[in-house]
mmCIF file of C-alpha atoms in Angstrom:
data_model
loop_
_atom_site.group_PDB
_atom_site.id
_atom_site.type_symbol
_atom_site.label_atom_id
_atom_site.label_comp_id
_atom_site.label_asym_id
_atom_site.label_seq_id
_atom_site.Cartn_x
_atom_site.Cartn_y
_atom_site.Cartn_z
ATOM 1 C CA UNK A 802 7.702 -1.969 -17.131
ATOM 2 C CA UNK A 803 6.443 -0.135 -14.022
ATOM 3 C CA UNK A 804 3.826 2.525 -14.660
ATOM 4 C CA UNK A 805 5.130 6.000 -13.924
ATOM 5 C CA UNK A 806 2.296 8.131 -12.678
ATOM 6 C CA UNK A 807 1.561 11.470 -14.260
ATOM 7 C CA UNK A 808 3.272 14.469 -12.641
ATOM 8 C CA UNK A 809 1.611 15.732 -9.490
ATOM 9 C CA UNK A 810 2.315 18.657 -7.215
ATOM 10 C CA UNK A 811 4.116 16.890 -4.410
ATOM 11 C CA UNK A 812 5.127 13.464 -3.170
ATOM 12 C CA UNK A 813 2.765 13.684 -0.168
ATOM 13 C CA UNK A 814 -0.345 13.499 -2.321
ATOM 14 C CA UNK A 815 0.858 10.219 -3.783
ATOM 15 C CA UNK A 816 2.319 8.637 -0.666
ATOM 16 C CA UNK A 817 0.082 5.641 -1.117
ATOM 17 C CA UNK A 818 2.259 5.106 -4.156
ATOM 18 C CA UNK A 819 -0.537 4.640 -6.636
ATOM 19 C CA UNK A 820 -3.033 6.128 -8.951
ATOM 20 C CA UNK A 821 -5.688 3.465 -8.977
ATOM 21 C CA UNK A 822 -7.188 2.789 -12.384
ATOM 22 C CA UNK A 823 -10.956 2.330 -12.095
ATOM 23 C CA UNK A 824 -11.280 -0.589 -14.505
ATOM 24 C CA UNK A 825 -13.793 -3.385 -14.567
ATOM 25 C CA UNK A 826 -11.962 -6.380 -13.166
ATOM 26 C CA UNK A 827 -13.355 -9.231 -11.138
ATOM 27 C CA UNK A 828 -14.690 -8.372 -7.695
ATOM 28 C CA UNK A 829 -12.016 -10.534 -6.064
ATOM 29 C CA UNK A 830 -8.259 -10.389 -6.381
ATOM 30 C CA UNK A 831 -6.168 -12.170 -8.964
ATOM 31 C CA UNK A 832 -3.556 -14.369 -7.270
ATOM 32 C CA UNK A 833 -0.272 -12.707 -6.409
ATOM 33 C CA UNK A 834 1.703 -15.686 -7.638
ATOM 34 C CA UNK A 835 1.237 -17.423 -10.972
ATOM 35 C CA UNK A 836 3.429 -19.716 -13.053
ATOM 36 C CA UNK A 837 5.640 -16.869 -14.278
ATOM 37 C CA UNK A 838 8.172 -14.755 -12.425
ATOM 38 C CA UNK A 839 5.865 -11.713 -12.231
ATOM 39 C CA UNK A 840 2.413 -11.299 -10.631
ATOM 40 C CA UNK A 841 -0.353 -11.810 -13.216
ATOM 41 C CA UNK A 842 -2.550 -8.987 -14.526
ATOM 42 C CA UNK A 843 -4.230 -6.847 -13.409
ATOM 43 C CA UNK A 844 -1.478 -6.548 -10.787
ATOM 44 C CA UNK A 845 0.977 -3.871 -11.915
ATOM 45 C CA UNK A 846 3.718 -1.758 -10.369
ATOM 46 C CA UNK A 847 3.113 1.961 -9.835
ATOM 47 C CA UNK A 848 5.581 4.615 -8.745
ATOM 48 C CA UNK A 849 5.845 8.294 -7.953
ATOM 49 C CA UNK A 850 5.471 10.983 -10.638
ATOM 50 C CA UNK A 851 8.608 11.449 -12.721
ATOM 51 C CA UNK A 852 10.320 8.824 -10.585
ATOM 52 C CA UNK A 853 14.060 8.656 -11.201
ATOM 53 C CA UNK A 854 14.979 6.504 -8.206
ATOM 54 C CA UNK A 855 14.781 2.707 -8.563
ATOM 55 C CA UNK A 856 11.454 0.935 -8.323
ATOM 56 C CA UNK A 857 10.948 -1.567 -5.539
ATOM 57 C CA UNK A 858 11.056 -5.070 -6.971
ATOM 58 C CA UNK A 859 8.134 -7.495 -6.967
ATOM 59 C CA UNK A 860 8.717 -11.034 -8.215
ATOM 60 C CA UNK A 861 7.198 -14.487 -7.897
ATOM 61 C CA UNK A 862 9.574 -17.015 -6.326
ATOM 62 C CA UNK A 863 9.539 -20.471 -4.799
ATOM 63 C CA UNK A 864 9.776 -20.519 -0.998
ATOM 64 C CA UNK A 865 8.987 -23.306 1.449
ATOM 65 C CA UNK A 866 7.522 -25.384 -1.365
ATOM 66 C CA UNK A 867 5.062 -22.760 -2.648
ATOM 67 C CA UNK A 868 4.911 -19.850 -5.055
ATOM 68 C CA UNK A 869 4.892 -16.505 -3.232
ATOM 69 C CA UNK A 870 5.492 -12.810 -3.862
ATOM 70 C CA UNK A 871 8.961 -11.502 -3.039
ATOM 71 C CA UNK A 872 9.055 -7.792 -2.135
ATOM 72 C CA UNK A 873 12.436 -6.049 -2.117
ATOM 73 C CA UNK A 874 13.139 -2.374 -1.426
ATOM 74 C CA UNK A 875 16.641 -1.016 -2.026
ATOM 75 C CA UNK A 876 16.755 2.791 -1.798
ATOM 76 C CA UNK A 877 13.618 2.476 -3.898
ATOM 77 C CA UNK A 878 9.891 3.120 -4.080
ATOM 78 C CA UNK A 879 6.999 1.179 -5.573
ATOM 79 C CA UNK A 880 3.591 -0.355 -4.963
ATOM 80 C CA UNK A 881 2.083 -3.415 -6.625
ATOM 81 C CA UNK A 882 -1.518 -2.403 -7.381
ATOM 82 C CA UNK A 883 -4.676 -4.397 -8.101
ATOM 83 C CA UNK A 884 -7.517 -2.093 -9.258
ATOM 84 C CA UNK A 885 -11.100 -2.888 -8.255
ATOM 85 C CA UNK A 886 -14.433 -1.663 -9.599
ATOM 86 C CA UNK A 887 -16.170 0.966 -7.484
ATOM 87 C CA UNK A 888 -18.822 -0.282 -5.142
ATOM 88 C CA UNK A 889 -17.210 -3.605 -4.237
ATOM 89 C CA UNK A 890 -18.993 -5.131 -1.253
ATOM 90 C CA UNK A 891 -15.919 -7.093 -0.173
ATOM 91 C CA UNK A 892 -14.598 -5.997 3.191
ATOM 92 C CA UNK A 893 -12.416 -8.737 4.678
ATOM 93 C CA UNK A 894 -8.789 -9.064 3.608
ATOM 94 C CA UNK A 895 -6.681 -12.148 4.376
ATOM 95 C CA UNK A 896 -2.984 -12.702 3.727
ATOM 96 C CA UNK A 897 0.239 -14.228 5.008
ATOM 97 C CA UNK A 898 3.545 -12.393 5.166
ATOM 98 C CA UNK A 899 7.042 -12.508 6.572
ATOM 99 C CA UNK A 900 10.088 -10.255 6.796
ATOM 100 C CA UNK A 901 13.437 -11.787 5.888
ATOM 101 C CA UNK A 902 15.773 -8.781 5.797
ATOM 102 C CA UNK A 903 14.661 -5.802 7.945
ATOM 103 C CA UNK A 904 15.439 -2.120 7.491
ATOM 104 C CA UNK A 905 16.518 -0.909 10.936
ATOM 105 C CA UNK A 906 16.460 2.775 9.944
ATOM 106 C CA UNK A 907 12.680 2.958 9.500
ATOM 107 C CA UNK A 908 10.832 5.294 11.869
ATOM 108 C CA UNK A 909 7.308 6.104 10.697
ATOM 109 C CA UNK A 910 7.078 9.087 13.030
ATOM 110 C CA UNK A 911 9.706 11.027 11.061
ATOM 111 C CA UNK A 912 9.772 12.020 7.399
ATOM 112 C CA UNK A 913 13.356 10.867 7.009
ATOM 113 C CA UNK A 914 12.350 7.472 8.433
ATOM 114 C CA UNK A 915 9.084 7.093 6.526
ATOM 115 C CA UNK A 916 9.644 3.792 4.708
ATOM 116 C CA UNK A 917 8.163 0.312 4.958
ATOM 117 C CA UNK A 918 9.575 -3.204 4.787
ATOM 118 C CA UNK A 919 6.204 -4.483 3.599
ATOM 119 C CA UNK A 920 2.695 -3.051 3.618
ATOM 120 C CA UNK A 921 -0.741 -4.123 2.424
ATOM 121 C CA UNK A 922 -3.034 -1.217 1.547
ATOM 122 C CA UNK A 923 -6.700 -0.600 0.750
ATOM 123 C CA UNK A 924 -7.605 2.412 -1.412
ATOM 124 C CA UNK A 925 -10.942 4.166 -0.893
ATOM 125 C CA UNK A 926 -12.664 6.706 -3.136
ATOM 126 C CA UNK A 927 -13.541 9.087 -0.312
ATOM 127 C CA UNK A 928 -15.565 12.043 -1.653
ATOM 128 C CA UNK A 929 -13.742 15.354 -1.739
ATOM 129 C CA UNK A 930 -16.469 16.915 0.381
ATOM 130 C CA UNK A 931 -15.247 14.775 3.291
ATOM 131 C CA UNK A 932 -11.607 15.818 2.904
ATOM 132 C CA UNK A 933 -10.419 18.809 4.994
ATOM 133 C CA UNK A 934 -10.220 22.047 3.003
ATOM 134 C CA UNK A 935 -6.460 22.438 2.498
ATOM 135 C CA UNK A 936 -5.913 18.790 1.617
ATOM 136 C CA UNK A 937 -8.983 18.888 -0.629
ATOM 137 C CA UNK A 938 -7.573 21.771 -2.644
ATOM 138 C CA UNK A 939 -4.193 20.070 -2.989
ATOM 139 C CA UNK A 940 -5.841 16.843 -4.066
ATOM 140 C CA UNK A 941 -7.944 18.658 -6.660
ATOM 141 C CA UNK A 942 -4.842 20.266 -8.110
ATOM 142 C CA UNK A 943 -3.010 16.946 -8.174
ATOM 143 C CA UNK A 944 -5.920 15.230 -9.888
ATOM 144 C CA UNK A 945 -5.994 18.010 -12.441
ATOM 145 C CA UNK A 946 -2.485 17.188 -13.654
ATOM 146 C CA UNK A 947 -2.664 13.412 -13.267
ATOM 147 C CA UNK A 948 -3.754 11.039 -16.003
ATOM 148 C CA UNK A 949 -4.938 8.552 -13.381
ATOM 149 C CA UNK A 950 -7.562 8.860 -10.614
ATOM 150 C CA UNK A 951 -5.982 9.412 -7.192
ATOM 151 C CA UNK A 952 -7.622 7.818 -4.127
ATOM 152 C CA UNK A 953 -8.465 10.261 -1.353
ATOM 153 C CA UNK A 954 -8.110 7.789 1.515
ATOM 154 C CA UNK A 955 -5.667 4.924 1.989
ATOM 155 C CA UNK A 956 -5.455 2.431 4.860
ATOM 156 C CA UNK A 957 -2.124 0.579 5.074
ATOM 157 C CA UNK A 958 -1.220 -2.362 7.291
ATOM 158 C CA UNK A 959 2.463 -2.476 8.178
ATOM 159 C CA UNK A 960 5.096 -4.827 9.475
ATOM 160 C CA UNK A 961 7.272 -2.372 11.372
ATOM 161 C CA UNK A 962 10.565 -2.712 13.220
ATOM 162 C CA UNK A 963 9.998 -0.093 15.917
ATOM 163 C CA UNK A 964 6.364 0.617 16.848
ATOM 164 C CA UNK A 965 4.284 -1.939 18.785
ATOM 165 C CA UNK A 966 1.452 -3.838 17.103
ATOM 166 C CA UNK A 967 -1.821 -1.943 17.325
ATOM 167 C CA UNK A 968 -0.178 1.441 16.753
ATOM 168 C CA UNK A 969 -2.256 3.719 14.518
ATOM 169 C CA UNK A 970 -0.780 6.854 12.981
ATOM 170 C CA UNK A 971 -0.920 9.172 10.009
ATOM 171 C CA UNK A 972 1.714 9.098 7.318
ATOM 172 C CA UNK A 973 4.480 11.587 8.113
ATOM 173 C CA UNK A 974 3.786 13.482 4.884
ATOM 174 C CA UNK A 975 -0.007 13.386 4.493
ATOM 175 C CA UNK A 976 -3.179 12.548 6.394
ATOM 176 C CA UNK A 977 -4.560 10.940 3.228
ATOM 177 C CA UNK A 978 -2.603 7.813 4.195
ATOM 178 C CA UNK A 979 -3.105 6.228 7.611
ATOM 179 C CA UNK A 980 -1.302 3.242 9.082
ATOM 180 C CA UNK A 981 -2.046 0.314 11.356
ATOM 181 C CA UNK A 982 0.993 -1.586 12.635
ATOM 182 C CA UNK A 983 0.199 -5.309 12.773
ATOM 183 C CA UNK A 984 3.612 -6.890 13.319
ATOM 184 C CA UNK A 985 6.993 -5.943 14.703
ATOM 185 C CA UNK A 986 10.314 -7.435 15.857
ATOM 186 C CA UNK A 987 8.524 -9.717 18.301
ATOM 187 C CA UNK A 988 7.226 -11.723 15.326
ATOM 188 C CA UNK A 989 10.764 -12.631 14.290
ATOM 189 C CA UNK A 990 12.329 -13.079 10.869
ATOM 190 C CA UNK A 991 11.768 -15.836 8.293
ATOM 191 C CA UNK A 992 8.465 -16.786 9.947
ATOM 192 C CA UNK A 993 5.091 -16.653 8.215
ATOM 193 C CA UNK A 994 2.327 -14.769 10.016
ATOM 194 C CA UNK A 995 -1.349 -14.828 9.016
ATOM 195 C CA UNK A 996 -3.590 -11.755 9.035
ATOM 196 C CA UNK A 997 -7.306 -11.083 8.677
ATOM 197 C CA UNK A 998 -8.658 -7.526 8.661
ATOM 198 C CA UNK A 999 -12.090 -5.983 8.272
ATOM 199 C CA UNK A 1000 -10.969 -3.114 6.044
ATOM 200 C CA UNK A 1001 -14.316 -1.331 6.301
ATOM 201 C CA UNK A 1002 -14.140 -1.278 10.099
ATOM 202 C CA UNK A 1003 -10.523 -0.142 9.927
ATOM 203 C CA UNK A 1004 -11.423 2.626 7.468
ATOM 204 C CA UNK A 1005 -14.108 3.926 9.832
ATOM 205 C CA UNK A 1006 -11.745 3.783 12.794
ATOM 206 C CA UNK A 1007 -8.991 5.662 10.937
ATOM 207 C CA UNK A 1008 -11.049 8.074 8.820
ATOM 208 C CA UNK A 1009 -14.166 8.354 10.971
ATOM 209 C CA UNK A 1010 -13.127 11.881 11.891
ATOM 210 C CA UNK A 1011 -13.939 12.870 8.292
ATOM 211 C CA UNK A 1012 -17.011 10.840 7.377
ATOM 212 C CA UNK A 1013 -19.563 8.381 8.731
ATOM 213 C CA UNK A 1014 -20.029 6.710 5.330
ATOM 214 C CA UNK A 1015 -17.736 4.101 3.821
ATOM 215 C CA UNK A 1016 -16.783 5.041 0.229
ATOM 216 C CA UNK A 1017 -16.114 2.642 -2.613
ATOM 217 C CA UNK A 1018 -13.096 0.374 -2.340
ATOM 218 C CA UNK A 1019 -11.160 0.987 -5.568
ATOM 219 C CA UNK A 1020 -7.960 -0.977 -5.145
ATOM 220 C CA UNK A 1021 -5.609 -3.126 -3.088
ATOM 221 C CA UNK A 1022 -1.850 -2.692 -2.990
ATOM 222 C CA UNK A 1023 1.282 -4.411 -1.701
ATOM 223 C CA UNK A 1024 4.286 -2.181 -1.253
ATOM 224 C CA UNK A 1025 7.716 -1.557 0.212
ATOM 225 C CA UNK A 1026 9.997 1.448 0.065
ATOM 226 C CA UNK A 1027 13.409 2.526 1.294
ATOM 227 C CA UNK A 1028 13.919 5.844 -0.484
ATOM 228 C CA UNK A 1029 13.827 8.034 2.624
ATOM 229 C CA UNK A 1030 16.121 5.866 4.755
ATOM 230 C CA UNK A 1031 18.304 4.820 1.782
ATOM 231 C CA UNK A 1032 18.070 1.325 3.208
ATOM 232 C CA UNK A 1033 17.215 -2.195 2.099
ATOM 233 C CA UNK A 1034 14.625 -4.822 3.038
ATOM 234 C CA UNK A 1035 13.217 -8.114 1.784
ATOM 235 C CA UNK A 1036 9.811 -9.576 2.631
ATOM 236 C CA UNK A 1037 7.374 -12.119 1.199
ATOM 237 C CA UNK A 1038 3.576 -12.123 0.854
ATOM 238 C CA UNK A 1039 1.216 -14.998 0.026
ATOM 239 C CA UNK A 1040 -2.462 -15.952 -0.115
ATOM 240 C CA UNK A 1041 -3.856 -12.414 -0.404
ATOM 241 C CA UNK A 1042 -7.638 -12.811 -0.604
ATOM 242 C CA UNK A 1043 -10.442 -10.215 -0.547
ATOM 243 C CA UNK A 1044 -13.942 -11.361 0.345
#
């Protein structure tokens, strides 16, 4: 059963799609794919507060002779979350991914197009003192009514269908979530692509306007959504490793 997050003030404050539980799990990541049809704990699905729309679906399937994560969004929202203890020294994230059914309506520059076919995100516990005043006050209010801690800074890597690789931009709803486009149509469909990112360096590049100190990494997420475009997409992710 997906975890519905406690009510918050607005969707924008939870656009990362998660409230990351600060629990003591291993410093690395549990594998995305195990013997069952769902990712093993502590991976779990999180959604928006009081979510009534469908949750994006995350399942373990066989593909090309291996067990991988299938990510499907169908007029839905959801993020598969792996919490991490504060103070993790890991900073390099590796994974493979592919898009099999794209959502042509996505346009990250517009609120009505703000969806993703697949994204891999890193959640940072940025101190409130580094957050601009208005967003800080909104985040404080949201945390006050949430039963889960809410990360103040999220870096998401996207496979997009419109913007060129290397594009960096803020989420259309909130500056608490910032994107890096890694892949686009030029990478094709049904083809695995490998990624390696220094998430600390990317955090400083994207949030360096707010702080010169890297906060604790408190979680990793894999997500997809199609609730703004009312569309559909299917992607796969494998070999997600944090070191």
